[in-house]
Amino acid sequence: MSTIPSSMIRIGVVEDDARHRRVLSDYLGRFAREHAVKLEVSTFDDGDDLLADFRPIYDVLLLDIRMEGTDGLATARAVRKVDPEVVIIFITAAHQYAINGYEVSALGYLVKPFPYASFDHELSRARNLLGRRDGTGIVLKDGSGLRRVPVRDIVYLESSGHRLDVHLVDDELTLSGSLKQMEPQLAPHGFFRSNSCYIVNLRHVVAVRDQDSVMSTGQALRISRPRKKEFMRALTEHVSGTLP
């Protein structure tokens, strides 16, 4: 396993105005060309559309505040329950609506109509934040060959005999090897071995219930009793930002 820079940025655009969605799509295309960065963009008609099948797979959400149905702020609150890390940039028609963005730790906001220069500035800030926070991926070898996997996409690793199952947010890989081999390489990236069967990515832990860690993808993974105290310490330090 080796570490290499991660270059893909996954962006969700949540905007109920088709005209503004087109403007954002054009701006994103220009940003990708000018900064030579690969963007994977998903668009949603409104907050309900995003939340219907939400998974913590996005790096950045461009979120309109005033929408029919679930508005942008309520959508952001729901997102934060399962994804405390995604960078949120609000889009608003008036400055006063952006103040509430602090409640959900939004990075910034854009006031309509905004020029490309303002958009470029905010998305560059988001990109820089992502780079500081999570600039690496890992290369794993499964039956089909080598594959680069962003660290943020790994939810947990599960040991099964001489096999390792790597559970990703939207896929699963099977490798040969052991947790003992992987643990020292993953620990610097915010992973913790919670028992003899699992190494979990702390950024994907959304709750702890009794002896289980609840992952962002819904699985409840057992924490061994001897490791529980150290697990809680590591999770607390991760949430407070003193661990990766």
Short mmCIF file of C-alpha atoms in Angstrom, two decimals:
data_model
loop_
_atom_site.label_atom_id
_atom_site.label_comp_id
_atom_site.label_asym_id
_atom_site.label_seq_id
_atom_site.Cartn_x
_atom_site.Cartn_y
_atom_site.Cartn_z
CA MET A 1 0.00 0.00 0.00
CA SER A 2 1.26 3.50 -0.80
CA THR A 3 -0.16 7.00 -0.51
CA ILE A 4 -0.71 9.30 -3.48
CA PRO A 5 -2.55 12.62 -3.90
CA SER A 6 -6.31 12.42 -4.43
CA SER A 7 -7.44 14.55 -7.43
CA MET A 8 -11.17 13.85 -7.85
CA ILE A 9 -13.64 16.24 -6.21
CA ARG A 10 -17.24 15.08 -5.88
CA ILE A 11 -19.72 17.95 -5.92
CA GLY A 12 -23.44 17.98 -5.28
CA VAL A 13 -25.43 20.91 -6.67
CA VAL A 14 -28.80 21.41 -4.94
CA GLU A 15 -30.76 24.17 -6.66
CA ASP A 16 -34.46 24.30 -7.51
CA ASP A 17 -34.08 26.94 -10.22
CA ALA A 18 -33.13 25.30 -13.55
CA ARG A 19 -31.56 28.51 -14.83
CA HIS A 20 -29.22 28.77 -11.83
CA ARG A 21 -28.38 25.06 -12.11
CA ARG A 22 -27.20 25.73 -15.68
CA VAL A 23 -25.12 28.68 -14.52
CA LEU A 24 -23.50 26.54 -11.81
CA SER A 25 -22.83 23.73 -14.28
CA ASP A 26 -21.15 26.19 -16.65
CA TYR A 27 -19.06 27.64 -13.81
CA LEU A 28 -18.02 24.16 -12.65
CA GLY A 29 -16.96 23.23 -16.18
CA ARG A 30 -14.87 26.39 -16.45
CA PHE A 31 -13.34 25.80 -13.00
CA ALA A 32 -12.34 22.25 -13.97
CA ARG A 33 -10.67 23.48 -17.16
CA GLU A 34 -8.86 26.42 -15.61
CA HIS A 35 -7.62 24.52 -12.55
CA ALA A 36 -7.00 21.20 -14.34
CA VAL A 37 -9.02 19.34 -11.72
CA LYS A 38 -11.45 16.48 -12.26
CA LEU A 39 -14.93 17.16 -10.92
CA GLU A 40 -17.69 14.59 -10.56
CA VAL A 41 -20.90 16.62 -10.40
CA SER A 42 -24.37 15.44 -9.36
CA THR A 43 -27.35 17.81 -9.57
CA PHE A 44 -30.51 17.75 -7.47
CA ASP A 45 -33.76 19.62 -8.04
CA ASP A 46 -34.18 20.43 -4.34
CA GLY A 47 -33.28 19.37 -0.80
CA ASP A 48 -35.77 16.50 -0.75
CA ASP A 49 -34.22 15.14 -3.93
CA LEU A 50 -30.78 15.11 -2.26
CA LEU A 51 -31.98 13.60 1.02
CA ALA A 52 -34.08 10.85 -0.58
CA ASP A 53 -31.04 8.61 -0.94
CA PHE A 54 -28.28 10.62 0.70
CA ARG A 55 -24.94 8.96 1.32
CA PRO A 56 -21.76 10.70 2.57
CA ILE A 57 -19.96 10.55 -0.77
CA TYR A 58 -19.64 14.26 -1.60
CA ASP A 59 -16.70 16.53 -0.96
CA VAL A 60 -18.61 19.75 -1.57
CA LEU A 61 -22.30 20.66 -1.56
CA LEU A 62 -23.48 23.82 -3.32
CA LEU A 63 -26.77 24.34 -1.55
CA ASP A 64 -29.46 26.86 -2.34
CA ILE A 65 -31.06 28.21 0.85
CA ARG A 66 -34.53 29.16 -0.36
CA MET A 67 -36.19 26.13 -1.95
CA GLU A 68 -39.68 24.66 -2.01
CA GLY A 69 -40.16 21.76 0.42
CA THR A 70 -37.10 21.22 2.62
CA ASP A 71 -35.11 24.44 2.47
CA GLY A 72 -31.33 24.61 2.28
CA LEU A 73 -30.71 25.09 6.00
CA ALA A 74 -32.94 22.14 6.98
CA THR A 75 -31.26 20.07 4.29
CA ALA A 76 -27.84 20.98 5.70
CA ARG A 77 -28.93 19.99 9.22
CA ALA A 78 -30.03 16.57 7.92
CA VAL A 79 -26.79 16.15 5.99
CA ARG A 80 -24.68 16.97 9.05
CA LYS A 81 -26.26 14.08 10.98
CA VAL A 82 -24.52 11.59 8.69
CA ASP A 83 -21.69 13.62 7.22
CA PRO A 84 -19.90 16.12 9.48
CA GLU A 85 -17.09 16.59 6.94
CA VAL A 86 -18.66 17.63 3.64
CA VAL A 87 -17.87 21.24 2.71
CA ILE A 88 -21.08 23.24 2.39
CA ILE A 89 -21.31 26.45 0.39
CA PHE A 90 -24.69 28.15 0.54
CA ILE A 91 -26.23 29.99 -2.37
CA THR A 92 -28.66 32.71 -1.40
CA ALA A 93 -30.60 35.65 -2.73
CA ALA A 94 -29.81 37.86 0.29
CA HIS A 95 -26.94 38.21 2.77
CA GLN A 96 -29.14 37.82 5.87
CA TYR A 97 -30.00 34.22 4.98
CA ALA A 98 -26.34 33.28 5.00
CA ILE A 99 -25.90 34.09 8.70
CA ASN A 100 -27.58 30.82 9.65
CA GLY A 101 -24.85 29.01 7.78
CA TYR A 102 -22.65 29.10 10.86
CA GLU A 103 -25.12 26.77 12.56
CA VAL A 104 -24.15 23.96 10.19
CA SER A 105 -20.47 24.94 9.80
CA ALA A 106 -20.84 26.17 6.22
CA LEU A 107 -17.60 27.28 4.61
CA GLY A 108 -19.13 30.32 2.90
CA TYR A 109 -21.91 31.63 0.71
CA LEU A 110 -22.58 33.15 -2.68
CA VAL A 111 -25.21 35.82 -3.21
CA LYS A 112 -27.15 35.63 -6.48
CA PRO A 113 -26.35 36.76 -9.09
CA PHE A 114 -22.65 36.15 -8.57
CA PRO A 115 -19.83 36.47 -11.12
CA TYR A 116 -17.51 33.62 -11.97
CA ALA A 117 -14.69 35.27 -9.98
CA SER A 118 -16.68 34.93 -6.74
CA PHE A 119 -17.53 31.32 -7.54
CA ASP A 120 -13.88 30.57 -8.34
CA HIS A 121 -12.82 32.12 -5.01
CA GLU A 122 -15.23 30.05 -2.91
CA LEU A 123 -14.59 26.77 -4.70
CA SER A 124 -10.83 27.34 -4.48
CA ARG A 125 -11.21 27.80 -0.71
CA ALA A 126 -13.13 24.53 -0.55
CA ARG A 127 -10.47 22.78 -2.61
CA ASN A 128 -7.70 24.08 -0.36
CA LEU A 129 -9.59 22.93 2.73
CA LEU A 130 -10.04 19.45 1.24
CA GLY A 131 -6.36 19.35 0.38
CA ARG A 132 -5.33 20.15 3.95
CA ARG A 133 -7.83 17.78 5.44
CA ASP A 134 -7.65 14.77 3.18
CA GLY A 135 -5.05 15.01 0.47
CA THR A 136 -4.22 11.35 0.18
CA GLY A 137 -5.54 8.15 -1.20
CA ILE A 138 -4.24 4.64 -0.94
CA VAL A 139 -3.50 2.06 -3.59
CA LEU A 140 -5.00 -1.36 -2.90
CA LYS A 141 -4.51 -4.56 -4.85
CA ASP A 142 -7.52 -6.80 -5.30
CA GLY A 143 -8.22 -9.60 -7.75
CA SER A 144 -8.56 -7.22 -10.70
CA GLY A 145 -5.28 -5.35 -10.07
CA LEU A 146 -4.27 -2.06 -8.48
CA ARG A 147 -6.90 0.52 -7.58
CA ARG A 148 -6.54 3.97 -6.03
CA VAL A 149 -9.03 4.60 -3.25
CA PRO A 150 -9.45 7.99 -1.52
CA VAL A 151 -9.01 7.57 2.24
CA ARG A 152 -12.29 9.37 2.86
CA ASP A 153 -14.19 6.68 0.88
CA ILE A 154 -13.12 3.81 3.14
CA VAL A 155 -15.75 3.17 5.82
CA TYR A 156 -14.15 0.16 7.49
CA LEU A 157 -12.05 -2.96 6.94
CA GLU A 158 -13.26 -6.38 8.01
CA SER A 159 -11.08 -9.41 8.60
CA SER A 160 -12.32 -12.81 7.48
CA GLY A 161 -9.67 -15.52 7.78
CA HIS A 162 -6.78 -14.61 5.47
CA ARG A 163 -9.05 -12.20 3.56
CA LEU A 164 -9.80 -8.52 4.09
CA ASP A 165 -13.05 -6.93 2.97
CA VAL A 166 -12.68 -3.18 2.43
CA HIS A 167 -16.09 -1.54 2.74
CA LEU A 168 -16.31 1.70 0.76
CA VAL A 169 -19.14 4.21 0.69
CA ASP A 170 -20.36 2.81 -2.63
CA ASP A 171 -18.39 -0.39 -3.26
CA GLU A 172 -16.50 -3.25 -1.63
CA LEU A 173 -13.04 -4.70 -2.31
CA THR A 174 -11.58 -8.03 -1.24
CA LEU A 175 -7.84 -8.29 -0.56
CA SER A 176 -5.47 -10.84 0.87
CA GLY A 177 -3.74 -9.77 4.08
CA SER A 178 -4.48 -8.99 7.71
CA LEU A 179 -5.63 -6.11 9.87
CA LYS A 180 -2.28 -6.31 11.66
CA GLN A 181 -0.51 -5.42 8.39
CA MET A 182 -2.91 -2.58 7.55
CA GLU A 183 -3.27 -0.99 10.98
CA PRO A 184 0.05 0.94 11.17
CA GLN A 185 -0.44 2.35 7.66
CA LEU A 186 -4.03 3.48 8.22
CA ALA A 187 -3.75 4.82 11.79
CA PRO A 188 -2.13 8.14 10.69
CA HIS A 189 -5.20 8.77 8.50
CA GLY A 190 -7.75 8.61 11.33
CA PHE A 191 -8.48 4.87 11.47
CA PHE A 192 -8.88 2.84 14.66
CA ARG A 193 -8.92 -0.91 15.26
CA SER A 194 -12.07 -1.40 17.30
CA ASN A 195 -11.80 -5.18 17.77
CA SER A 196 -10.13 -8.26 16.27
CA CYS A 197 -12.34 -8.06 13.15
CA TYR A 198 -12.60 -4.34 12.30
CA ILE A 199 -10.56 -1.24 11.54
CA VAL A 200 -12.96 1.71 11.27
CA ASN A 201 -12.53 5.11 9.68
CA LEU A 202 -13.37 7.54 12.51
CA ARG A 203 -14.72 10.14 10.08
CA HIS A 204 -17.52 7.70 9.24
CA VAL A 205 -18.56 7.05 12.85
CA VAL A 206 -21.86 8.89 13.36
CA ALA A 207 -22.81 7.46 16.80
CA VAL A 208 -21.77 5.07 19.54
CA ARG A 209 -24.53 2.92 21.05
CA ASP A 210 -23.53 0.72 23.96
CA GLN A 211 -20.70 -1.42 22.53
CA ASP A 212 -21.35 -0.59 18.87
CA SER A 213 -20.02 2.14 16.60
CA VAL A 214 -22.67 3.19 14.10
CA MET A 215 -21.18 3.94 10.71
CA SER A 216 -22.38 6.51 8.18
CA THR A 217 -23.52 3.65 5.95
CA GLY A 218 -25.73 2.22 8.70
CA GLN A 219 -23.73 -0.76 9.95
CA ALA A 220 -23.29 -1.23 13.71
CA LEU A 221 -19.80 -2.60 14.43
CA ARG A 222 -18.84 -4.10 17.77
CA ILE A 223 -16.20 -2.35 19.89
CA SER A 224 -14.32 -4.74 22.14
CA ARG A 225 -14.63 -3.89 25.83
CA PRO A 226 -10.83 -3.59 26.38
CA ARG A 227 -10.63 -1.11 23.46
CA LYS A 228 -13.75 0.94 24.27
CA LYS A 229 -12.04 3.61 26.40
CA GLU A 230 -9.25 4.17 23.86
CA PHE A 231 -11.77 4.17 21.01
CA MET A 232 -13.81 6.93 22.67
CA ARG A 233 -10.65 8.97 23.30
CA ALA A 234 -9.59 8.65 19.64
CA LEU A 235 -13.08 9.53 18.42
CA THR A 236 -13.24 12.59 20.67
CA GLU A 237 -9.86 13.80 19.44
CA HIS A 238 -10.89 13.20 15.82
CA VAL A 239 -14.10 15.20 16.22
CA SER A 240 -12.25 18.03 17.96
CA GLY A 241 -9.72 18.14 15.14
CA THR A 242 -6.63 17.02 17.04
CA LEU A 243 -6.49 13.77 15.05
CA PRO A 244 -6.67 13.47 11.23
#
